[in-house]
CSV table of C-alpha atoms in Angstrom, one decimal:
chain,number,residue,atom,x,y,z
A,228,MET,CA,124.9,64.2,111.6
A,229,GLU,CA,125.5,60.4,112.2
A,230,CYS,CA,124.7,58.2,115.2
A,231,SER,CA,124.7,54.7,116.0
A,232,PHE,CA,122.3,52.3,117.9
A,233,LYS,CA,121.4,48.8,117.9
A,234,THR,CA,118.1,46.9,116.8
A,235,GLU,CA,117.6,43.2,116.3
A,236,ASN,CA,121.2,42.6,116.9
A,237,LEU,CA,121.8,44.9,114.4
A,238,GLU,CA,124.0,48.1,114.5
A,239,ILE,CA,122.0,50.7,112.7
A,240,ASN,CA,123.6,54.3,111.7
A,241,ARG,CA,121.1,57.1,112.0
A,242,VAL,CA,121.8,60.1,109.8
A,243,TRP,CA,120.0,63.4,110.1
A,244,VAL,CA,119.7,65.1,106.6
A,245,LEU,CA,119.5,68.5,106.3
A,246,GLY,CA,117.0,68.6,103.5
A,247,PRO,CA,114.9,66.0,101.6
A,248,VAL,CA,115.8,62.4,101.2
A,249,ILE,CA,115.3,61.7,97.7
A,250,ILE,CA,114.4,57.4,96.6
A,251,GLY,CA,115.5,56.5,93.6
A,252,ALA,CA,118.1,57.3,90.9
A,253,GLY,CA,116.2,57.1,87.9
A,254,PRO,CA,115.1,60.2,85.8
A,255,SER,CA,112.6,61.3,88.2
A,256,GLY,CA,115.2,61.0,90.9
A,257,LEU,CA,117.7,62.8,89.4
A,258,ALA,CA,115.6,65.4,87.8
A,259,ALA,CA,114.3,66.2,91.5
A,260,THR,CA,118.1,66.4,92.4
A,261,ALA,CA,119.1,69.0,89.7
A,262,CYS,CA,116.0,71.0,90.5
A,263,LEU,CA,116.8,71.3,94.3
A,264,LYS,CA,120.7,71.9,93.5
A,265,GLN,CA,119.5,75.1,91.4
A,266,LYS,CA,117.8,76.2,94.4
A,267,GLU,CA,120.8,75.4,96.7
A,268,VAL,CA,118.5,73.2,99.1
A,269,PRO,CA,120.8,70.3,100.7
A,270,PHE,CA,119.8,66.7,100.1
A,271,LEU,CA,120.5,63.0,99.7
A,272,ILE,CA,119.7,60.9,97.1
A,273,ILE,CA,119.7,56.9,97.3
A,274,GLU,CA,119.1,53.9,95.4
A,275,ARG,CA,118.4,50.2,95.8
A,276,GLU,CA,120.8,49.2,92.6
A,277,SER,CA,124.2,49.9,92.1
A,278,CYS,CA,124.0,52.2,89.1
A,279,LEU,CA,121.5,55.2,88.4
A,280,ALA,CA,118.9,54.7,85.6
A,281,SER,CA,118.6,50.9,86.5
A,282,LEU,CA,115.6,50.5,84.6
A,283,TRP,CA,117.0,51.6,81.6
A,284,LYS,CA,120.5,50.1,82.1
A,285,LEU,CA,119.2,46.5,83.4
A,286,LYS,CA,116.1,45.6,82.1
A,287,THR,CA,115.2,47.1,78.6
A,288,TYR,CA,115.5,45.7,75.4
A,289,ASP,CA,118.4,46.9,73.2
A,290,ARG,CA,116.0,48.0,70.2
A,291,LEU,CA,114.0,50.5,72.7
A,292,ARG,CA,114.0,54.0,71.6
A,293,LEU,CA,112.2,56.8,73.2
A,294,HIS,CA,108.3,56.8,71.9
A,295,LEU,CA,108.2,60.7,72.0
A,296,PRO,CA,110.4,63.2,70.4
A,297,LYS,CA,113.4,64.3,72.4
A,298,LYS,CA,112.2,67.5,73.2
A,299,PHE,CA,109.6,65.8,74.9
A,300,CYS,CA,111.4,63.8,77.1
A,301,GLU,CA,114.6,66.1,78.2
A,302,LEU,CA,115.2,66.8,82.0
A,303,PRO,CA,115.1,70.2,83.6
A,304,TYR,CA,117.8,72.7,82.6
A,305,MET,CA,119.6,70.5,80.0
A,306,PRO,CA,118.3,69.6,76.7
A,307,PHE,CA,119.3,66.6,74.5
A,308,PRO,CA,122.4,67.1,72.3
A,309,ARG,CA,121.8,68.1,68.7
A,310,GLU,CA,123.0,65.0,67.2
A,311,PHE,CA,120.9,62.7,68.8
A,312,SER,CA,118.2,61.2,66.8
A,313,PRO,CA,114.7,63.1,66.9
A,314,TYR,CA,113.8,59.8,69.0
A,315,PRO,CA,116.9,58.7,71.0
A,316,THR,CA,117.8,55.1,71.6
A,317,LYS,CA,118.4,53.1,74.4
A,318,GLN,CA,122.2,53.8,74.8
A,319,GLN,CA,121.5,57.6,73.9
A,320,PHE,CA,119.2,57.8,76.6
A,321,ILE,CA,121.3,56.2,79.2
A,322,SER,CA,124.4,58.2,78.1
A,323,TYR,CA,122.2,61.6,78.5
A,324,LEU,CA,121.1,60.6,82.1
A,325,GLU,CA,125.1,59.7,82.7
A,326,ALA,CA,125.9,63.4,81.4
A,327,TYR,CA,123.1,64.7,83.5
A,328,ALA,CA,124.7,63.5,86.6
A,329,LYS,CA,127.8,64.5,85.8
A,330,ARG,CA,127.0,68.0,85.0
A,331,PHE,CA,124.8,68.4,88.3
A,332,SER,CA,127.2,66.5,90.3
A,333,ILE,CA,124.5,64.2,91.4
A,334,GLU,CA,126.3,61.3,93.5
A,335,PRO,CA,123.6,58.9,94.9
A,336,LEU,CA,124.0,56.7,97.7
A,337,PHE,CA,123.9,53.2,95.7
A,338,GLY,CA,123.0,49.5,97.2
A,339,LYS,CA,120.2,51.3,99.6
A,340,GLU,CA,117.3,49.5,99.4
A,341,VAL,CA,114.3,51.0,101.3
A,342,GLN,CA,112.9,48.4,103.9
A,343,TRP,CA,110.3,51.0,105.0
A,344,ALA,CA,109.6,54.9,105.4
A,345,ARG,CA,107.5,56.4,108.2
A,346,TYR,CA,106.8,59.8,109.6
A,347,ASP,CA,107.1,60.3,113.3
A,348,ALA,CA,104.2,62.6,114.1
A,349,ILE,CA,105.6,64.0,117.1
A,350,MET,CA,108.9,64.8,116.2
A,351,GLY,CA,107.8,66.1,112.8
A,352,PHE,CA,110.7,63.9,110.6
A,353,TRP,CA,110.5,60.7,108.2
A,354,HIS,CA,112.7,57.9,108.9
A,355,VAL,CA,113.8,56.1,106.0
A,356,ARG,CA,115.3,52.6,107.1
A,357,THR,CA,117.8,50.5,104.7
A,358,ASN,CA,120.0,47.7,105.5
A,359,GLU,CA,122.5,49.8,107.2
A,360,PHE,CA,121.4,53.3,107.8
A,361,GLU,CA,118.0,55.0,109.2
A,362,PHE,CA,117.7,58.7,107.4
A,363,VAL,CA,116.2,61.2,109.3
A,364,CYS,CA,114.7,63.9,107.0
A,365,ARG,CA,112.2,66.9,107.1
A,366,TRP,CA,110.9,66.4,103.6
A,367,LEU,CA,110.9,62.9,101.6
A,368,VAL,CA,110.4,62.7,97.8
A,369,VAL,CA,109.5,59.3,96.3
A,370,ALA,CA,111.0,59.0,92.9
A,371,THR,CA,110.9,55.6,92.2
A,372,GLY,CA,108.3,55.9,89.6
A,373,GLU,CA,105.5,54.0,88.4
A,374,ASN,CA,107.6,51.4,86.6
A,375,ALA,CA,109.6,49.6,89.5
A,376,GLU,CA,108.6,46.0,89.6
A,377,PRO,CA,107.6,43.8,86.8
A,378,VAL,CA,104.2,42.4,86.8
A,379,LEU,CA,104.1,38.5,86.7
A,380,PRO,CA,100.3,37.6,86.0
A,381,GLU,CA,98.9,34.6,87.3
A,382,ILE,CA,97.7,32.7,84.3
A,383,ALA,CA,95.8,29.2,84.8
A,384,GLY,CA,98.6,26.7,83.9
A,385,LEU,CA,101.6,28.6,83.4
A,386,ARG,CA,103.4,26.9,85.9
A,387,ASP,CA,102.7,23.5,84.1
A,388,PHE,CA,104.3,25.2,80.6
A,389,ARG,CA,107.5,22.8,80.2
A,390,GLY,CA,109.0,25.7,78.0
A,391,LYS,CA,110.9,29.0,78.5
A,392,VAL,CA,109.0,32.0,80.3
A,393,ILE,CA,110.4,35.2,80.8
A,394,HIS,CA,109.3,38.9,81.4
A,395,THR,CA,110.3,41.7,79.0
A,396,SER,CA,112.6,43.3,81.5
A,397,GLU,CA,115.1,39.7,80.8
A,398,TYR,CA,114.5,40.4,77.2
A,399,LYS,CA,117.6,41.8,75.1
A,400,ASN,CA,117.0,41.0,71.7
A,401,GLY,CA,115.7,38.2,69.1
A,402,ALA,CA,119.0,36.5,68.4
A,403,ASP,CA,118.8,33.6,70.7
A,404,PHE,CA,114.9,33.1,69.0
A,405,ARG,CA,115.3,32.6,65.6
A,406,GLY,CA,113.4,29.5,64.2
A,407,ARG,CA,111.6,29.0,67.8
A,408,LYS,CA,107.5,29.4,68.3
A,409,VAL,CA,107.4,32.2,70.6
A,410,LEU,CA,104.3,33.4,72.1
A,411,VAL,CA,104.1,37.4,73.3
A,412,VAL,CA,101.7,38.0,76.2
A,413,GLY,CA,100.6,41.7,76.1
A,414,CYS,CA,100.2,44.2,73.1
A,415,GLY,CA,101.1,47.7,74.5
A,416,ASN,CA,104.2,49.4,73.0
A,417,SER,CA,106.3,46.9,74.7
A,418,GLY,CA,104.5,43.8,73.4
A,419,MET,CA,104.4,45.3,69.8
A,420,GLU,CA,108.1,46.1,69.8
A,421,VAL,CA,109.2,42.9,71.2
A,422,GLY,CA,107.2,41.1,68.6
A,423,LEU,CA,108.6,42.9,65.8
A,424,ASP,CA,112.4,42.4,66.9
A,425,LEU,CA,111.6,38.7,67.2
A,426,CYS,CA,110.2,38.6,63.7
A,427,HIS,CA,113.2,40.5,62.2
A,428,SER,CA,115.1,38.1,64.1
A,429,GLY,CA,113.3,35.2,62.3
A,430,ALA,CA,111.2,33.6,65.2
A,431,GLN,CA,107.8,32.5,64.6
A,432,VAL,CA,105.9,35.4,66.8
A,433,SER,CA,102.1,35.1,67.9
A,434,LEU,CA,100.9,38.2,70.0
A,435,VAL,CA,98.0,37.7,72.2
A,436,VAL,CA,95.6,40.5,72.0
A,437,ARG,CA,93.1,40.2,74.3
A,438,ASP,CA,91.5,43.5,75.2
A,439,GLN,CA,90.2,46.3,72.8
A,440,LEU,CA,93.2,49.2,72.2
A,441,HIS,CA,94.1,52.2,70.1
A,442,ILE,CA,97.0,51.8,67.8
A,443,LEU,CA,98.2,55.0,66.5
A,444,PRO,CA,100.8,55.9,63.7
A,445,LYS,CA,104.0,57.1,65.4
A,446,GLU,CA,104.0,60.1,62.8
A,447,VAL,CA,101.6,61.9,60.6
A,448,LEU,CA,102.7,63.5,57.6
A,449,GLY,CA,106.5,63.4,58.9
A,450,ARG,CA,105.3,64.9,62.2
A,451,SER,CA,105.1,63.0,65.7
A,452,THR,CA,101.5,62.1,66.5
A,453,PHE,CA,102.3,63.1,70.2
A,454,ALA,CA,103.3,66.5,69.1
A,455,LEU,CA,100.5,67.0,66.7
A,456,SER,CA,98.2,66.0,69.2
A,457,MET,CA,99.3,68.3,72.0
A,458,TRP,CA,99.5,71.5,69.3
A,459,LEU,CA,95.6,70.7,68.5
A,460,LEU,CA,94.4,70.4,71.9
A,461,LYS,CA,95.2,74.0,72.5
A,462,TRP,CA,92.5,74.9,70.0
A,463,LEU,CA,90.6,71.9,69.8
A,464,PRO,CA,88.5,69.4,72.4
A,465,VAL,CA,89.8,66.3,73.1
A,466,ARG,CA,86.9,64.2,71.7
A,467,LEU,CA,87.4,66.2,68.3
A,468,VAL,CA,91.3,65.7,68.3
A,469,ASP,CA,90.4,61.8,69.2
A,470,ARG,CA,88.4,61.9,65.8
A,471,PHE,CA,91.2,63.4,63.6
A,472,LEU,CA,93.8,61.1,65.0
A,473,LEU,CA,91.4,58.3,64.4
A,474,LEU,CA,90.8,59.2,61.1
A,475,CYS,CA,94.6,59.7,60.6
A,476,SER,CA,95.1,56.2,62.0
A,477,ARG,CA,92.4,54.6,59.2
A,478,ILE,CA,94.1,56.2,56.5
A,479,ILE,CA,97.6,55.5,57.4
A,480,LEU,CA,97.3,52.0,59.2
A,481,GLY,CA,93.7,50.6,57.9
A,482,ASP,CA,91.1,49.3,59.6
A,483,THR,CA,92.5,47.4,62.8
A,484,ARG,CA,89.6,45.5,62.9
A,485,GLN,CA,90.7,43.4,59.9
A,486,ILE,CA,93.4,42.1,61.7
A,487,GLY,CA,91.7,41.3,64.7
A,488,ILE,CA,92.6,44.4,67.1
A,489,LYS,CA,89.4,46.2,67.9
A,490,ARG,CA,89.4,49.8,69.3
A,491,PRO,CA,87.8,50.7,72.4
A,492,LYS,CA,84.5,53.1,71.7
A,493,ILE,CA,86.3,56.3,73.8
A,494,GLY,CA,88.8,57.6,71.6
A,495,PRO,CA,92.6,57.5,72.6
A,496,LEU,CA,93.2,60.8,74.3
A,497,GLU,CA,90.0,60.6,76.3
A,498,LEU,CA,90.7,57.0,77.2
A,499,LYS,CA,94.3,58.1,78.2
A,500,SER,CA,93.0,61.0,80.5
A,501,THR,CA,90.0,58.9,82.1
A,502,THR,CA,91.8,55.3,82.5
A,503,GLY,CA,95.4,56.0,82.1
A,504,LYS,CA,95.8,53.5,79.2
A,505,THR,CA,98.2,54.8,76.7
A,506,PRO,CA,97.6,53.9,73.4
A,507,VAL,CA,100.4,52.0,71.2
A,508,LEU,CA,102.7,54.0,68.7
A,509,ASP,CA,103.0,51.7,65.7
A,510,VAL,CA,106.7,51.1,65.0
A,511,GLY,CA,106.6,48.7,62.1
A,512,ALA,CA,104.2,45.8,63.9
A,513,ILE,CA,100.9,46.4,62.1
A,514,ALA,CA,102.9,45.9,58.7
A,515,LYS,CA,103.9,42.4,60.1
A,516,ILE,CA,100.6,41.6,61.5
A,517,LYS,CA,98.9,42.0,58.0
A,518,SER,CA,101.7,40.1,56.2
A,519,SER,CA,101.1,37.3,58.6
A,520,ASP,CA,104.7,37.2,59.7
A,521,ILE,CA,103.0,38.2,63.4
A,522,GLU,CA,99.7,36.0,64.3
A,523,VAL,CA,97.4,37.7,66.2
A,524,VAL,CA,95.5,35.1,68.5
A,525,ARG,CA,92.9,35.9,71.7
A,526,GLY,CA,93.2,35.8,75.2
A,527,ILE,CA,95.0,32.7,77.0
A,528,LYS,CA,92.0,30.3,78.5
A,529,ARG,CA,94.9,28.0,80.0
A,530,PHE,CA,98.6,27.1,79.5
A,531,THR,CA,99.1,23.5,79.0
A,532,THR,CA,102.8,21.7,79.3
A,533,ARG,CA,103.7,22.3,75.8
A,534,GLY,CA,101.6,25.4,74.4
A,535,ALA,CA,98.6,27.5,75.1
A,536,GLU,CA,94.7,27.1,74.5
A,537,PHE,CA,93.0,30.4,73.8
A,538,GLU,CA,89.6,31.6,74.6
A,539,ASP,CA,88.1,31.2,70.8
A,540,GLY,CA,88.8,27.7,71.3
A,541,LYS,CA,92.0,27.3,69.1
A,542,ALA,CA,95.2,25.9,70.7
A,543,ASP,CA,99.0,25.9,69.6
A,544,GLU,CA,102.6,24.8,70.8
A,545,PHE,CA,105.2,27.1,71.8
A,546,GLU,CA,108.9,27.2,72.8
A,547,THR,CA,108.8,30.1,74.6
A,548,VAL,CA,106.8,32.9,76.3
A,549,ILE,CA,107.5,36.2,76.9
A,550,LEU,CA,105.3,38.3,79.5
A,551,ALA,CA,105.0,41.8,78.2
A,552,THR,CA,102.8,42.4,80.9
A,553,GLY,CA,104.3,45.9,82.3
A,554,TYR,CA,105.2,46.7,85.5
A,555,ARG,CA,103.9,48.5,88.7
A,556,SER,CA,105.1,50.7,91.7
A,557,ASN,CA,106.5,49.4,94.5
A,558,VAL,CA,106.0,52.0,96.9
A,559,ALA,CA,103.2,50.2,98.5
A,560,SER,CA,105.4,47.6,100.0
A,561,TRP,CA,107.7,49.9,101.7
A,562,LEU,CA,105.9,53.3,102.6
A,563,MET,CA,103.8,53.4,105.6
A,564,GLU,CA,101.6,56.1,105.0
A,565,GLY,CA,98.1,55.8,103.7
A,566,SER,CA,96.6,59.4,102.8
A,567,PHE,CA,99.2,60.4,99.8
A,568,PHE,CA,100.0,56.9,97.9
A,569,ASN,CA,97.4,53.7,97.4
A,570,ARG,CA,97.9,50.8,99.4
A,571,LYS,CA,96.4,48.9,96.8
A,572,ASP,CA,98.6,49.9,93.6
A,573,GLY,CA,101.5,52.2,95.2
A,574,CYS,CA,100.3,55.3,93.2
A,575,THR,CA,99.2,58.6,94.3
A,576,LYS,CA,95.6,59.1,95.1
A,577,ASN,CA,95.2,62.2,93.6
A,578,PRO,CA,95.1,62.3,89.9
A,579,PHE,CA,97.1,64.5,87.7
A,580,PRO,CA,97.8,67.8,88.3
A,581,ASN,CA,97.4,67.5,92.1
A,582,HIS,CA,99.3,64.4,92.2
A,583,TRP,CA,102.9,65.6,93.1
A,584,LYS,CA,102.6,67.0,97.2
A,585,GLY,CA,101.1,65.2,100.0
A,586,ASN,CA,101.0,66.1,103.8
A,587,ASN,CA,103.8,66.3,106.2
A,588,GLY,CA,106.6,67.1,103.6
A,589,ILE,CA,105.8,63.8,101.3
A,590,TYR,CA,106.2,64.6,97.5
A,591,SER,CA,106.1,62.4,94.1
A,592,VAL,CA,107.9,62.9,91.4
A,593,GLY,CA,107.3,60.2,88.1
A,594,PHE,CA,103.6,59.4,89.2
A,595,SER,CA,101.7,61.6,86.7
A,596,GLY,CA,101.2,59.2,84.5
A,597,CYS,CA,102.7,61.5,81.7
A,598,GLY,CA,105.9,59.8,81.5
A,599,LEU,CA,109.2,62.0,81.2
A,600,LEU,CA,107.6,65.2,80.5
A,601,GLY,CA,105.6,64.6,83.7
A,602,ALA,CA,108.4,63.7,85.9
A,603,SER,CA,110.3,67.0,84.9
A,604,ILE,CA,107.3,69.3,85.5
A,605,ASP,CA,106.9,67.2,88.8
A,606,ALA,CA,110.6,67.8,89.5
A,607,GLN,CA,110.3,71.8,89.5
A,608,ARG,CA,107.1,71.9,91.3
A,609,VAL,CA,108.4,70.2,94.3
A,610,ALA,CA,111.9,71.5,94.2
A,611,GLU,CA,110.2,75.0,94.3
A,612,ASP,CA,107.7,73.9,97.5
A,613,ILE,CA,110.5,72.8,99.6
A,614,ALA,CA,112.9,75.6,98.4
A,615,SER,CA,110.4,78.1,99.8
A,616,GLN,CA,110.2,76.2,102.9
A,617,TRP,CA,114.0,75.8,103.3
A,618,ASN,CA,114.5,79.5,102.6
A,619,SER,CA,112.0,80.7,105.0
A,620,GLU,CA,113.3,78.1,107.9
A,621,MET,CA,116.8,79.0,107.2
A,622,LYS,CA,115.7,83.0,107.6
A,623,HIS,CA,113.9,82.1,110.5
A,624,SER,CA,117.0,80.6,112.2
A,625,SER,CA,119.1,83.5,111.1
A,626,LEU,CA,116.6,85.8,112.9
A,627,GLU,CA,116.9,83.9,115.9
A,628,LEU,CA,120.8,83.9,116.1
């Protein structure tokens, strides 16, 4: 049902949605939509950008691959094609998502950026306002994910730096940086991979390593480190599996302290479960650091007009700074709700596995901290829960008739 009303001299079309409104047409939103389709529950999916999977299509670098084997990254009801590589490339993953949307006839409303969403406790409905529409629904599924907006840190002197400053969301490949001195700020998976890509392109790369971190080999004895970890956790406690992973890492990668990278006292899996900090899976950067093709530098004290001064007293000049400082949720900027999502970071208050359902018909998909696998699990749980309510309400309506 659709009706129109005027507010602040603007005409807003109010649309009543029978089922849930799903916000976000990335992997999480697509998974939730497909699961609802399987349950024969009507829905509406909206997306602020002009395409699905906009983060993957518009804000990722060319050499990006899935860090985990494809069987841990597939969405519900549709495996990856057999011919795809074990760790699908960016383009393979995008084609998979497009095929997924086509298979389940998912057609998002694009260009619908949410201004606010709030719950009407008197009427028992959610109101979702965009520029042109106000959608009214019984259930709201937040599927915008943990990586909606680039994190742009405030670093002393950065505004005075006269060189080029970009976030990794703007970086595509190292072709334009050949021969240039580049400082990569951030040493997570993205920072390490961008540094490696720049190195292969002939740039002079320095990598800021401010904190302690775990770096693990991507594979152990030809098997995915992640898959091996998941298998071992079925039989052994986390701390014992951590010891095994650190031993393998020491044998394969060597002692990272010798290249300026200290490990946390807590093991990688325990650290992930307690703080959410993901270990880095090495794809070749460590070898480049050992050969001095990539230089590890300490935390930044301040930027200068031509370079940076570091916490250990050293200084250097750079032509480009690339901020590999990650992403964050943007939910807090538009969701007028304080019990399910944190106002500070835009993530769910309850940790995994109790993060996916709130009060008054609000749900989250893709906020588990468990990547694509977690999003798939969320989507199935959310669809089952909404479907049980939908079927109950439809049955009740039929009895009344």
